[in-house]
Amino acid sequence: MAPDALHIVGTSPNRLDAREKVTGRTRYTTDLTLSAMVHAKVWRSPLPHARVDGIDTSAALAAPGVLAVLTAADLTNCDPYYGTAYKDQPILAGERIRYAGEPVAVVIAETERQATAALHLLDVSLSEYPAVLDTAAALAGDAPILHEHMRPAGHFRDLSHVRHVANTNICHHQTFSRGDIQAGFAEADELFEDTFSVPPIYHYAMEPHAVLAKYEQDSVTVWTATQHPFPVRKELAEIFHLPLAAVQVIVPPVGGAYGSKCYTKIEPLAVACARHVQRAVRLALTVSEACHTVTRHGVTCRVKTGVRRDGTITARQFDIILNTGAYADVGPRVATRASFVAPGPYRIAHVQADCRVVYTNTVPAGAFRGYGIPQVTWAGESQIDRIADHLGIDAMELRQRNLLHAGEEFSPGDLPMDADLPEGLRQTAETIDWPASPGPRRGKGIACAFKDGGIPHSVSTAVVRVHADGSATVFTGSIEHGQGSDTVLAQVASETLGIPLSQISLTSPDTSLTPYDQGTSASRTTTLMGRAVYEACIDARNQLLDMAAGLLNVPQADVSIQQGILIAGHERLTFAEAISQYFGLPGGEVIGKGEWQPSRASGSVGGSAVFWEIGMGGAEVEVDEETGAVHVLRYVSMADVGQAIHQQQCEAQDEGGAMQGLGSTLFEALISEDGQLLNPNLIDYRIPTFSDLPASFSTVLLQHANGPGPYGAKGVGESGMFCVAPAIGNAIARATGVRFYDLPLTPERIWRALRQARR
Amino acid sequence: MAPDALHIVGTSPNRLDAREKVTGRTRYTTDLTLSAMVHAKVWRSPLPHARVDGIDTSAALAAPGVLAVLTAADLTNCDPYYGTAYKDQPILAGERIRYAGEPVAVVIAETERQATAALHLLDVSLSEYPAVLDTAAALAGDAPILHEHMRPAGHFRDLSHVRHVANTNICHHQTFSRGDIQAGFAEADELFEDTFSVPPIYHYAMEPHAVLAKYEQDSVTVWTATQHPFPVRKELAEIFHLPLAAVQVIVPPVGGAYGSKCYTKIEPLAVACARHVQRAVRLALTVSEACHTVTRHGVTCRVKTGVRRDGTITARQFDIILNTGAYADVGPRVATRASFVAPGPYRIAHVQADCRVVYTNTVPAGAFRGYGIPQVTWAGESQIDRIADHLGIDAMELRQRNLLHAGEEFSPGDLPMDADLPEGLRQTAETIDWPASPGPRRGKGIACAFKDGGIPHSVSTAVVRVHADGSATVFTGSIEHGQGSDTVLAQVASETLGIPLSQISLTSPDTSLTPYDQGTSASRTTTLMGRAVYEACIDARNQLLDMAAGLLNVPQADVSIQQGILIAGHERLTFAEAISQYFGLPGGEVIGKGEWQPSRASGSVGGSAVFWEIGMGGAEVEVDEETGAVHVLRYVSMADVGQAIHQQQCEAQDEGGAMQGLGSTLFEALISEDGQLLNPNLIDYRIPTFSDLPASFSTVLLQHANGPGPYGAKGVGESGMFCVAPAIGNAIARATGVRFYDLPLTPERIWRALRQARR
């Protein structure tokens, strides 16, 4: 796989979708129309926890343009529940409502306006139950239990036995341990114990969730903005008792996702509507509705760390509580990832992590760029600095003493460290002139984190068709949601087949047309689907070599391919010539297929990492003590991409992650009162803009072409987000002498803390 | 390939498209709309042969809703000519018009009505040239030459050296000979020489030609009712200088074709319009316009046959003249097939056939069910009866003495006869109680013919995806135009994979999504694509067997598949279990691919037949001497299908062909005056209706499972048309004592002939 001379891999060609997008031509799901399409609007619960006593639909049904009103009672001949970890989420709340904003009924009308108007005519009688609005309340002994009966979805092998704690609101209790935590603490000279918190936040993809659905003659077609067309297909097939071949999930270009479009969301509801009215149905959420669909887990994290005076970490214990809201979504999976890597990329003999995923009467929390790592890293890496300060060891030096070296095992049996962490940290620090003192009210901070990237048991499959003129079409089910995967996958095909990018076209994801892919998440696409595309092209190459060998009457071994030309001695054949001579007519084609499943490739299904996704950050800040405002003067983000397929996009991915991290560090939070979201819109929920961009903002990419992806690539995209909060928090602590434990680091919070400290 | 116990092959399940079609839900090309779609209408020449002196578009351009007027002058940066044998047909006539009805200009407007209205505002100045309106005039020494320069399209290997005769209107001169024709005549006791004629007719598919086209960012998408999406893609790529991967040809359900939708027709014009206005363009022809797009070749055929007194045919000579109209279309190809099999399925030592394809100033003639065979069979088989009568040998007996036996070669090096012709003729005759005399004014007739079926050098490719639940999706580029191919291909997959038909879905033809197929013509789909689908399923089966062997730890040879269950000893695995256990998650899939090219499979590219498509007919008629009306009392059609995949559809195909043959025998003809078509509509051009159905109408199918297709299948669909005219003509001759040489056998023609004879 090591590249000899690369032609297009590593360069930065124009994105395939650039022109369409900048000219406004791209048609997202909401831009599509189907013949005789009708519109669905959702009536959502005003109460966080309640019983539905009755729904009077008569007035709504009599309203102009209204075709039907769908309630839970209409969900017959199907499984009315869905969910990725547990089948715990009702398509529509029947007897019981578990969060404010939960879908209870749907009005289907000829126009969206008519559907919206009729919503107000629904008469829903509710009896309020006492609600548990945070994890503390949910864990209290006398707390009402949100879910009595749990039904595992059996989707993830690593969740094959989901650890639900009966008769509690603990949806899932994940534990990891190595060595003997108590012995580890006993070996330590000093113990540090701190508790950190991170509020729930929203992904804020520019495109809210939207689905078009058709249900005709026992077959379903949905156009949906999802990151997981194949798992969505599977769940729809299960819900509506259909064969997979009868369920078609088509994914138009997606306007951002960041995890908010992972797995099944509103697809079952849209399909239920289409089945009910036997018309094509459009269900497009508003931003506020999307905020009431999925969020990022709010986290409370207690960290206890034992160290020797020389800075050696002897033991680390994490107690993590994830608020997963009213339904599990992928909460249990976030728990497995977050608790596994919470201790950080360090050499620690004794580790224990407990992660409880807790149900509350709030909006369900699910996947979000980083998958829990940013939250636990805020805790772990803030504490590392506190330890360094206390021991009087330079924060960079302390980390260097404990960082794993390449080849060292983080966890027995897992993939050895595949990145040069000390080098990465050195470059990160160097970029912000660490440790040079930046002057008054200024401070610098660094942080390190990592994640087991790629989902080792997941499969990606690709097909490439080389046409009779030598041009090619690549079939992949990967989702282009702005990250640039289409261009990257086309580059891999171009490089591997040796034909120009202009000769390659990509099919858009469609479960009926593109081969199986687990999904577009966990920074897996470039590595896993990239590898599948690579293997498919190699398969096609081998067939072309065979053709040429036969046509030129030489052994296959004597034929080589250089830049799309088949060469044997002095003989030369273009792909087009080989194909037309082979078939004896200007037709026919070569079909190559590639499948990649890391666990199978590596001959084992053990281990959790396909590659280690490294994230480091370095920040320099200035704090205005009068206002509490934090100005990030410099920020550097470090990632190990193995081999950049598209150099510019690797940087853009990493910088995008860092900017998103800047938002959740400095001001993003979903604020609730009595279980009601107060800021589900762009006015009240602030996200980073260019004015928040640090004056100096850069990315360091390690490239040793040592990844499992094509040409040595590794995934990137999530890691930029890991370290922003602790790097900035550590910088603020150095600038002000005050340490913060709770995000976001708003001016008000900082101003109050400084005022407190200066008293 | 021999089936052991068949489960679904040979049965007659409901057609996959039945419900959609009978409920009127099927959306044909004309039913589709694209966003911002505009409409194109064609201005056609009123003169058969003329020079274009100028086109004033100003008034039309000023008309409401008009976006543009396209003329030949606008066809820059592209090849303005297309054609399957020769690139001789202009997308729009520039300086020279060669037939009345030829496209000269196109108005593109917001609505179809606005475009039609503006057509009348075009001011086109023409100077009339002398026209050649029939082949006799075209072959006259002083005839104007329609095409000076010929450019072979290089599409067909068997037309690699197209035989154009310079400085004449002979587009192509095809010759075949075996033995020594003069020696053969010398061996004969009697010589017979007759000339027969067949007028041009129209296919009359219920759906006229229609195309939607988009041209965006150097890529083309067309939705078109075509039988040849891949050749159309190739020609569009050539015309507009694009890679094949940038040209997408999508084929919605087609409303009948019969050859009228073979190869490129109006697609280049639609794409040129879309490129010109940078909008999606719809170009949908009226029936009259479709009649001015393609017809069936009018033919004059001189036959000279030498026989011994015992009825042995010693020699046969054919001189065939095809009127191919103003442009070649596939005329040269029709010539190769028609002249090759013209002598009939007989043992004849000395054969010579000359076929001249002649340009005239009439509507181009192209492919039509039977591809020239019905025309030459009218000649050859009418004459056989004349010979039998003259020699006093029973017409059936005479044929039996000369018919090829199974295994005999018709032409050296070609596929030996694969059908039992004597048995087929015996059953045909028996079905109409041959030779029993039917009484006054009644007569019986029989005829035999055959065609080299399937196109031996053509390729079909298929892909099958077996999903994680064991259901499957089949990818084929074959066109469902009413003949039932979707159902047949799904049956082949169902039988081969051993899963129910309900678990199989088929993708619709799309050159960007479905793998290469040469086209849907020449009765090749069941045999060639059926075989490709079979091979793809076998490939998938083998992968499933490997999976199971690995999972069960047994050699692959110990695993078998029965009805979709993998079995090894007492162990049993469903496909779903094998796939999920193999991948270790409820995902992944198995992709099988199959390719079939008969010439490659048989290890040679020689020979013209993949299988012999046999057609025989038996008729009993009653002639009303007062009116000349012919009543067909009984008709039997015989075909050898090897193995019926869908029994009912095989019969329906054969009966459909016979009914279409009945029309061209009794009343169908395109009538022209001064080069103008007089009857391009359903009022003036009569096609058969149920009232024309013979009182007794049946089909005899030979099934010896000895075809090269899946489960021993052979193609069917064209052969029903071969023998209708001679069988009925021979019956009329026996009923009236008068022999007819010219089609159609209208009451007027018969009445006049009888009146003449009875004088």
Short mmCIF file of C-alpha atoms in Angstrom, two decimals, chain B residues 359-706:
data_model
loop_
_atom_site.label_atom_id
_atom_site.label_comp_id
_atom_site.label_asym_id
_atom_site.label_seq_id
_atom_site.Cartn_x
_atom_site.Cartn_y
_atom_site.Cartn_z
CA TYR B 359 -31.24 5.38 -50.18
CA THR B 360 -34.43 7.17 -51.24
CA ASN B 361 -36.02 10.50 -50.28
CA THR B 362 -38.36 8.82 -47.80
CA VAL B 363 -38.53 8.34 -44.04
CA PRO B 364 -35.53 6.30 -42.81
CA ALA B 365 -36.21 2.62 -42.23
CA GLY B 366 -34.66 0.76 -39.32
CA ALA B 367 -35.04 -2.20 -37.04
CA PHE B 368 -38.42 -3.93 -36.86
CA ARG B 369 -39.41 -7.14 -35.12
CA GLY B 370 -38.02 -9.87 -37.36
CA TYR B 371 -35.30 -7.67 -38.84
CA GLY B 372 -36.06 -8.30 -42.53
CA ILE B 373 -36.96 -11.97 -42.15
CA PRO B 374 -40.75 -11.47 -42.53
CA GLN B 375 -40.18 -9.70 -45.85
CA VAL B 376 -37.89 -12.30 -47.40
CA THR B 377 -39.95 -15.14 -45.93
CA TRP B 378 -43.03 -13.76 -47.73
CA ALA B 379 -41.07 -14.29 -50.91
CA GLY B 380 -39.30 -17.57 -50.21
CA GLU B 381 -42.15 -19.44 -48.57
CA SER B 382 -44.78 -18.28 -51.05
CA GLN B 383 -42.61 -19.65 -53.80
CA ILE B 384 -42.08 -22.99 -52.03
CA ASP B 385 -45.83 -23.54 -52.20
CA ARG B 386 -45.92 -22.58 -55.87
CA ILE B 387 -43.20 -25.18 -56.47
CA ALA B 388 -45.05 -27.84 -54.47
CA ASP B 389 -48.25 -27.23 -56.44
CA HIS B 390 -46.35 -27.34 -59.70
CA LEU B 391 -44.59 -30.61 -58.81
CA GLY B 392 -47.75 -32.08 -57.32
CA ILE B 393 -46.06 -32.65 -53.97
CA ASP B 394 -47.84 -31.87 -50.76
CA ALA B 395 -46.51 -28.51 -49.51
CA MET B 396 -45.77 -29.98 -46.09
CA GLU B 397 -44.09 -33.03 -47.60
CA LEU B 398 -41.93 -30.88 -49.88
CA ARG B 399 -40.70 -28.89 -46.89
CA GLN B 400 -40.08 -32.02 -44.81
CA ARG B 401 -37.85 -33.38 -47.56
CA ASN B 402 -35.64 -30.31 -47.46
CA LEU B 403 -35.77 -29.15 -43.84
CA LEU B 404 -32.49 -29.19 -41.92
CA HIS B 405 -32.32 -31.86 -39.24
CA ALA B 406 -31.02 -31.17 -35.74
CA GLY B 407 -27.21 -31.05 -35.79
CA GLU B 408 -26.96 -30.24 -39.51
CA GLU B 409 -25.09 -27.10 -40.48
CA PHE B 410 -27.01 -24.41 -42.31
CA SER B 411 -23.81 -22.59 -43.15
CA PRO B 412 -20.31 -24.00 -42.66
CA GLY B 413 -18.79 -23.04 -39.32
CA ASP B 414 -22.06 -21.74 -37.98
CA LEU B 415 -24.03 -23.17 -35.08
CA PRO B 416 -25.55 -26.50 -36.18
CA MET B 417 -29.36 -26.57 -36.23
CA ASP B 418 -30.44 -26.72 -32.57
CA ALA B 419 -34.14 -27.31 -33.14
CA ASP B 420 -36.23 -30.25 -34.33
CA LEU B 421 -37.68 -28.60 -37.44
CA PRO B 422 -39.48 -31.68 -38.84
CA GLU B 423 -41.20 -32.18 -35.48
CA GLY B 424 -42.11 -28.49 -35.32
CA LEU B 425 -43.62 -28.54 -38.80
CA ARG B 426 -45.47 -31.77 -38.05
CA GLN B 427 -47.08 -30.23 -34.95
CA THR B 428 -47.88 -27.02 -36.83
CA ALA B 429 -49.61 -28.89 -39.64
CA GLU B 430 -51.38 -31.22 -37.22
CA THR B 431 -52.82 -28.27 -35.31
CA ILE B 432 -54.71 -27.10 -38.41
CA ASP B 433 -55.61 -30.68 -39.44
CA TRP B 434 -53.32 -30.55 -42.45
CA PRO B 435 -53.93 -31.57 -45.19
CA ALA B 436 -57.69 -32.17 -44.70
CA SER B 437 -59.57 -30.11 -47.27
CA PRO B 438 -61.59 -27.36 -45.55
CA GLY B 439 -64.32 -26.93 -48.14
CA PRO B 440 -65.23 -24.24 -50.69
CA ARG B 441 -63.57 -20.79 -50.65
CA ARG B 442 -61.46 -22.08 -47.80
CA GLY B 443 -57.80 -22.97 -47.85
CA LYS B 444 -54.91 -23.90 -45.61
CA GLY B 445 -51.32 -22.77 -45.77
CA ILE B 446 -48.11 -23.38 -43.90
CA ALA B 447 -44.69 -21.77 -43.84
CA CYS B 448 -41.32 -22.19 -42.11
CA ALA B 449 -38.58 -19.69 -41.40
CA PHE B 450 -35.75 -19.03 -39.01
CA LYS B 451 -33.32 -16.39 -37.92
CA ASP B 452 -29.89 -16.42 -36.36
CA GLY B 453 -30.94 -15.26 -32.90
CA GLY B 454 -29.17 -13.33 -30.19
CA ILE B 455 -26.21 -11.40 -31.68
CA PRO B 456 -23.20 -13.63 -30.92
CA HIS B 457 -20.64 -10.86 -30.32
CA SER B 458 -22.82 -8.90 -27.95
CA VAL B 459 -22.19 -8.71 -24.22
CA SER B 460 -24.57 -8.73 -21.29
CA THR B 461 -23.43 -8.01 -17.76
CA ALA B 462 -25.38 -8.34 -14.53
CA VAL B 463 -24.77 -7.80 -10.85
CA VAL B 464 -26.73 -9.29 -7.98
CA ARG B 465 -26.52 -8.05 -4.39
CA VAL B 466 -27.62 -10.45 -1.68
CA HIS B 467 -28.53 -8.31 1.32
CA ALA B 468 -28.03 -9.06 5.00
CA ASP B 469 -31.53 -10.51 5.32
CA GLY B 470 -31.13 -12.79 2.31
CA SER B 471 -33.22 -10.69 -0.04
CA ALA B 472 -31.58 -9.64 -3.28
CA THR B 473 -31.36 -6.82 -5.80
CA VAL B 474 -30.61 -7.61 -9.44
CA PHE B 475 -28.88 -5.03 -11.64
CA THR B 476 -29.53 -5.31 -15.34
CA GLY B 477 -29.63 -2.81 -18.18
CA SER B 478 -32.30 -4.74 -20.07
CA ILE B 479 -35.34 -2.77 -21.14
CA GLU B 480 -38.83 -3.74 -20.04
CA HIS B 481 -40.88 -2.53 -23.00
CA GLY B 482 -43.87 -4.76 -22.39
CA GLN B 483 -42.31 -8.08 -23.30
CA GLY B 484 -41.96 -9.06 -19.64
CA SER B 485 -38.19 -9.21 -19.32
CA ASP B 486 -38.16 -7.85 -15.76
CA THR B 487 -40.27 -10.75 -14.54
CA VAL B 488 -38.24 -13.31 -16.50
CA LEU B 489 -34.92 -12.02 -15.15
CA ALA B 490 -36.28 -11.96 -11.60
CA GLN B 491 -37.47 -15.57 -12.07
CA VAL B 492 -33.98 -16.60 -13.18
CA ALA B 493 -32.50 -14.96 -10.07
CA SER B 494 -35.17 -16.48 -7.83
CA GLU B 495 -34.57 -19.96 -9.25
CA THR B 496 -30.79 -19.71 -9.13
CA LEU B 497 -30.51 -18.20 -5.65
CA GLY B 498 -33.36 -20.33 -4.36
CA ILE B 499 -35.22 -17.42 -2.78
CA PRO B 500 -38.83 -16.37 -3.43
CA LEU B 501 -39.67 -13.85 -6.16
CA SER B 502 -41.03 -11.51 -3.47
CA GLN B 503 -37.50 -11.23 -2.03
CA ILE B 504 -36.03 -9.99 -5.29
CA SER B 505 -36.07 -6.48 -6.63
CA LEU B 506 -34.80 -5.25 -9.97
CA THR B 507 -33.11 -1.97 -10.70
CA SER B 508 -34.33 -0.04 -13.71
CA PRO B 509 -31.95 0.53 -16.61
CA ASP B 510 -29.54 3.42 -16.11
CA THR B 511 -26.14 3.43 -17.77
CA SER B 512 -24.61 5.00 -14.66
CA LEU B 513 -26.02 2.39 -12.33
CA THR B 514 -26.70 -0.83 -14.21
CA PRO B 515 -23.80 -2.71 -15.79
CA TYR B 516 -23.21 -2.90 -19.52
CA ASP B 517 -25.69 -4.54 -21.84
CA GLN B 518 -25.55 -4.39 -25.63
CA GLY B 519 -29.25 -3.76 -25.89
CA THR B 520 -32.75 -5.19 -25.85
CA SER B 521 -33.23 -6.53 -29.36
CA ALA B 522 -32.86 -9.65 -31.50
CA SER B 523 -34.76 -11.75 -28.93
CA ARG B 524 -31.54 -11.73 -26.90
CA THR B 525 -32.62 -10.68 -23.40
CA THR B 526 -33.85 -13.96 -21.92
CA THR B 527 -30.92 -15.83 -23.41
CA LEU B 528 -27.99 -13.44 -22.97
CA MET B 529 -28.99 -11.21 -20.07
CA GLY B 530 -30.77 -14.17 -18.52
CA ARG B 531 -27.48 -16.04 -18.67
CA ALA B 532 -25.58 -13.05 -17.22
CA VAL B 533 -28.05 -12.88 -14.32
CA TYR B 534 -27.68 -16.65 -13.86
CA GLU B 535 -23.87 -16.34 -13.77
CA ALA B 536 -24.08 -13.44 -11.30
CA CYS B 537 -26.30 -15.54 -9.01
CA ILE B 538 -23.90 -18.50 -9.30
CA ASP B 539 -21.06 -16.15 -8.32
CA ALA B 540 -23.06 -15.00 -5.28
CA ARG B 541 -23.94 -18.62 -4.43
CA ASN B 542 -20.27 -19.59 -4.49
CA GLN B 543 -19.39 -16.75 -2.14
CA LEU B 544 -22.18 -17.83 0.21
CA LEU B 545 -20.90 -21.42 0.06
CA ASP B 546 -17.41 -20.16 0.97
CA MET B 547 -18.81 -18.15 3.87
CA ALA B 548 -20.75 -21.14 5.16
CA ALA B 549 -17.77 -23.46 4.75
CA GLY B 550 -15.66 -21.07 6.80
CA LEU B 551 -18.31 -20.59 9.45
CA LEU B 552 -19.04 -24.31 9.75
CA ASN B 553 -15.41 -25.36 9.36
CA VAL B 554 -16.04 -27.76 6.49
CA PRO B 555 -14.67 -27.85 2.94
CA GLN B 556 -16.70 -25.80 0.46
CA ALA B 557 -17.52 -29.01 -1.40
CA ASP B 558 -19.46 -30.27 1.62
CA VAL B 559 -21.83 -27.30 1.59
CA SER B 560 -24.88 -27.18 -0.65
CA ILE B 561 -27.73 -24.73 -1.17
CA GLN B 562 -31.32 -25.88 -1.16
CA GLN B 563 -34.08 -23.30 -1.47
CA GLY B 564 -31.97 -20.54 -0.05
CA ILE B 565 -30.61 -22.58 2.86
CA LEU B 566 -26.93 -23.43 3.19
CA ILE B 567 -26.62 -27.05 4.23
CA ALA B 568 -23.63 -29.04 5.48
CA GLY B 569 -24.53 -32.35 7.10
CA HIS B 570 -26.99 -31.51 9.86
CA GLU B 571 -25.93 -27.86 9.98
CA ARG B 572 -28.23 -25.32 8.38
CA LEU B 573 -27.69 -21.60 7.75
CA THR B 574 -30.00 -19.13 6.08
CA PHE B 575 -28.29 -16.59 3.82
CA ALA B 576 -29.05 -13.97 6.48
CA GLU B 577 -27.37 -16.06 9.18
CA ALA B 578 -24.33 -16.73 7.01
CA ILE B 579 -23.90 -13.06 6.14
CA SER B 580 -24.39 -11.73 9.67
CA GLN B 581 -22.13 -14.40 11.17
CA TYR B 582 -19.49 -13.83 8.52
CA PHE B 583 -19.40 -10.07 9.07
CA GLY B 584 -20.16 -10.32 12.78
CA LEU B 585 -22.80 -7.64 12.49
CA PRO B 586 -26.27 -7.31 10.96
CA GLY B 587 -24.84 -5.71 7.84
CA GLY B 588 -22.65 -6.37 4.89
CA GLU B 589 -23.74 -8.09 1.71
CA VAL B 590 -22.62 -10.43 -1.03
CA ILE B 591 -22.07 -9.05 -4.51
CA GLY B 592 -22.11 -11.47 -7.43
CA LYS B 593 -21.36 -10.49 -10.99
CA GLY B 594 -21.98 -12.26 -14.25
CA GLU B 595 -20.96 -11.49 -17.79
CA TRP B 596 -21.88 -13.38 -20.89
CA GLN B 597 -20.71 -13.01 -24.45
CA PRO B 598 -21.66 -16.05 -26.51
CA SER B 599 -18.71 -15.81 -28.88
CA ARG B 600 -16.32 -15.76 -25.93
CA ALA B 601 -18.24 -18.48 -24.10
CA SER B 602 -18.12 -20.68 -27.22
CA GLY B 603 -14.48 -19.80 -27.60
CA SER B 604 -14.95 -18.26 -31.03
CA VAL B 605 -16.22 -15.05 -32.55
CA GLY B 606 -17.25 -16.84 -35.75
CA GLY B 607 -20.78 -17.89 -36.49
CA SER B 608 -23.81 -15.67 -36.56
CA ALA B 609 -26.26 -17.52 -34.32
CA VAL B 610 -26.35 -17.77 -30.55
CA PHE B 611 -29.39 -19.99 -31.11
CA TRP B 612 -31.68 -20.53 -34.07
CA GLU B 613 -34.94 -18.69 -33.66
CA ILE B 614 -37.50 -20.87 -35.39
CA GLY B 615 -40.82 -19.60 -36.63
CA MET B 616 -43.50 -21.62 -38.37
CA GLY B 617 -47.09 -20.82 -39.11
CA GLY B 618 -50.22 -22.61 -40.19
CA ALA B 619 -53.35 -20.82 -41.37
CA GLU B 620 -56.84 -21.64 -42.53
CA VAL B 621 -58.69 -18.86 -44.31
CA GLU B 622 -62.01 -18.20 -45.95
CA VAL B 623 -62.14 -15.72 -48.81
CA ASP B 624 -65.27 -13.74 -49.60
CA GLU B 625 -65.04 -13.54 -53.40
CA GLU B 626 -67.69 -10.79 -53.50
CA THR B 627 -65.65 -8.40 -51.38
CA GLY B 628 -62.17 -9.88 -51.44
CA ALA B 629 -62.24 -10.00 -47.65
CA VAL B 630 -60.06 -12.65 -46.03
CA HIS B 631 -61.25 -14.24 -42.81
CA VAL B 632 -58.52 -16.07 -40.92
CA LEU B 633 -60.41 -18.94 -39.32
CA ARG B 634 -57.45 -20.65 -37.72
CA TYR B 635 -53.89 -19.64 -37.09
CA VAL B 636 -51.17 -21.61 -35.32
CA SER B 637 -47.70 -20.29 -34.59
CA MET B 638 -44.77 -22.51 -33.64
CA ALA B 639 -41.66 -21.48 -31.76
CA ASP B 640 -38.75 -23.32 -30.13
CA VAL B 641 -38.10 -21.65 -26.76
CA GLY B 642 -35.76 -24.32 -25.41
CA GLN B 643 -37.15 -23.84 -21.91
CA ALA B 644 -39.92 -21.37 -21.18
CA ILE B 645 -38.90 -19.25 -18.18
CA HIS B 646 -42.39 -17.75 -18.03
CA GLN B 647 -44.70 -20.08 -19.94
CA GLN B 648 -47.55 -17.62 -20.36
CA GLN B 649 -45.29 -14.83 -21.57
CA CYS B 650 -43.61 -17.07 -24.13
CA GLU B 651 -47.02 -17.78 -25.59
CA ALA B 652 -48.00 -14.11 -25.35
CA GLN B 653 -44.80 -13.05 -27.11
CA ASP B 654 -45.33 -15.50 -29.94
CA GLU B 655 -49.02 -14.67 -30.29
CA GLY B 656 -48.22 -10.95 -30.19
CA GLY B 657 -45.77 -11.44 -33.02
CA ALA B 658 -48.34 -13.39 -35.02
CA MET B 659 -50.99 -10.69 -34.51
CA GLN B 660 -48.55 -8.01 -35.61
CA GLY B 661 -47.78 -10.18 -38.64
CA LEU B 662 -51.49 -10.44 -39.36
CA GLY B 663 -51.63 -6.65 -39.64
CA SER B 664 -48.76 -6.37 -42.10
CA THR B 665 -50.19 -9.30 -44.05
CA LEU B 666 -53.74 -8.06 -44.44
CA PHE B 667 -53.79 -4.28 -44.26
CA GLU B 668 -50.78 -2.39 -42.88
CA ALA B 669 -48.86 -0.10 -45.25
CA LEU B 670 -47.42 3.41 -45.07
CA ILE B 671 -48.85 5.17 -48.11
CA SER B 672 -47.05 8.12 -49.68
CA GLU B 673 -47.77 10.59 -52.45
CA ASP B 674 -45.00 12.77 -53.83
CA GLY B 675 -42.90 11.71 -50.83
CA GLN B 676 -45.54 12.77 -48.31
CA LEU B 677 -46.88 10.19 -45.85
CA LEU B 678 -50.68 10.12 -46.20
CA ASN B 679 -51.59 7.95 -43.20
CA PRO B 680 -49.30 8.65 -40.22
CA ASN B 681 -52.10 8.21 -37.64
CA LEU B 682 -54.34 5.54 -36.13
CA ILE B 683 -57.37 6.60 -38.15
CA ASP B 684 -55.76 6.12 -41.55
CA TYR B 685 -53.19 3.50 -40.59
CA ARG B 686 -55.06 0.44 -39.43
CA ILE B 687 -53.44 -2.02 -36.99
CA PRO B 688 -54.94 -5.31 -35.79
CA THR B 689 -57.56 -5.26 -33.05
CA PHE B 690 -59.24 -8.07 -31.19
CA SER B 691 -61.87 -8.18 -33.93
CA ASP B 692 -59.09 -9.38 -36.26
CA LEU B 693 -58.20 -12.27 -33.97
CA PRO B 694 -58.70 -15.61 -35.74
CA ALA B 695 -61.52 -17.73 -34.27
CA SER B 696 -58.89 -20.33 -33.44
CA PHE B 697 -55.51 -18.89 -32.48
CA SER B 698 -52.83 -20.93 -30.77
CA THR B 699 -49.12 -21.34 -30.20
CA VAL B 700 -47.05 -24.49 -30.17
CA LEU B 701 -43.85 -24.24 -28.12
CA LEU B 702 -41.04 -26.74 -28.54
CA GLN B 703 -39.19 -27.17 -25.23
CA HIS B 704 -36.15 -29.43 -25.12
CA ALA B 705 -34.16 -27.26 -22.65
CA ASN B 706 -31.36 -27.21 -25.21
#
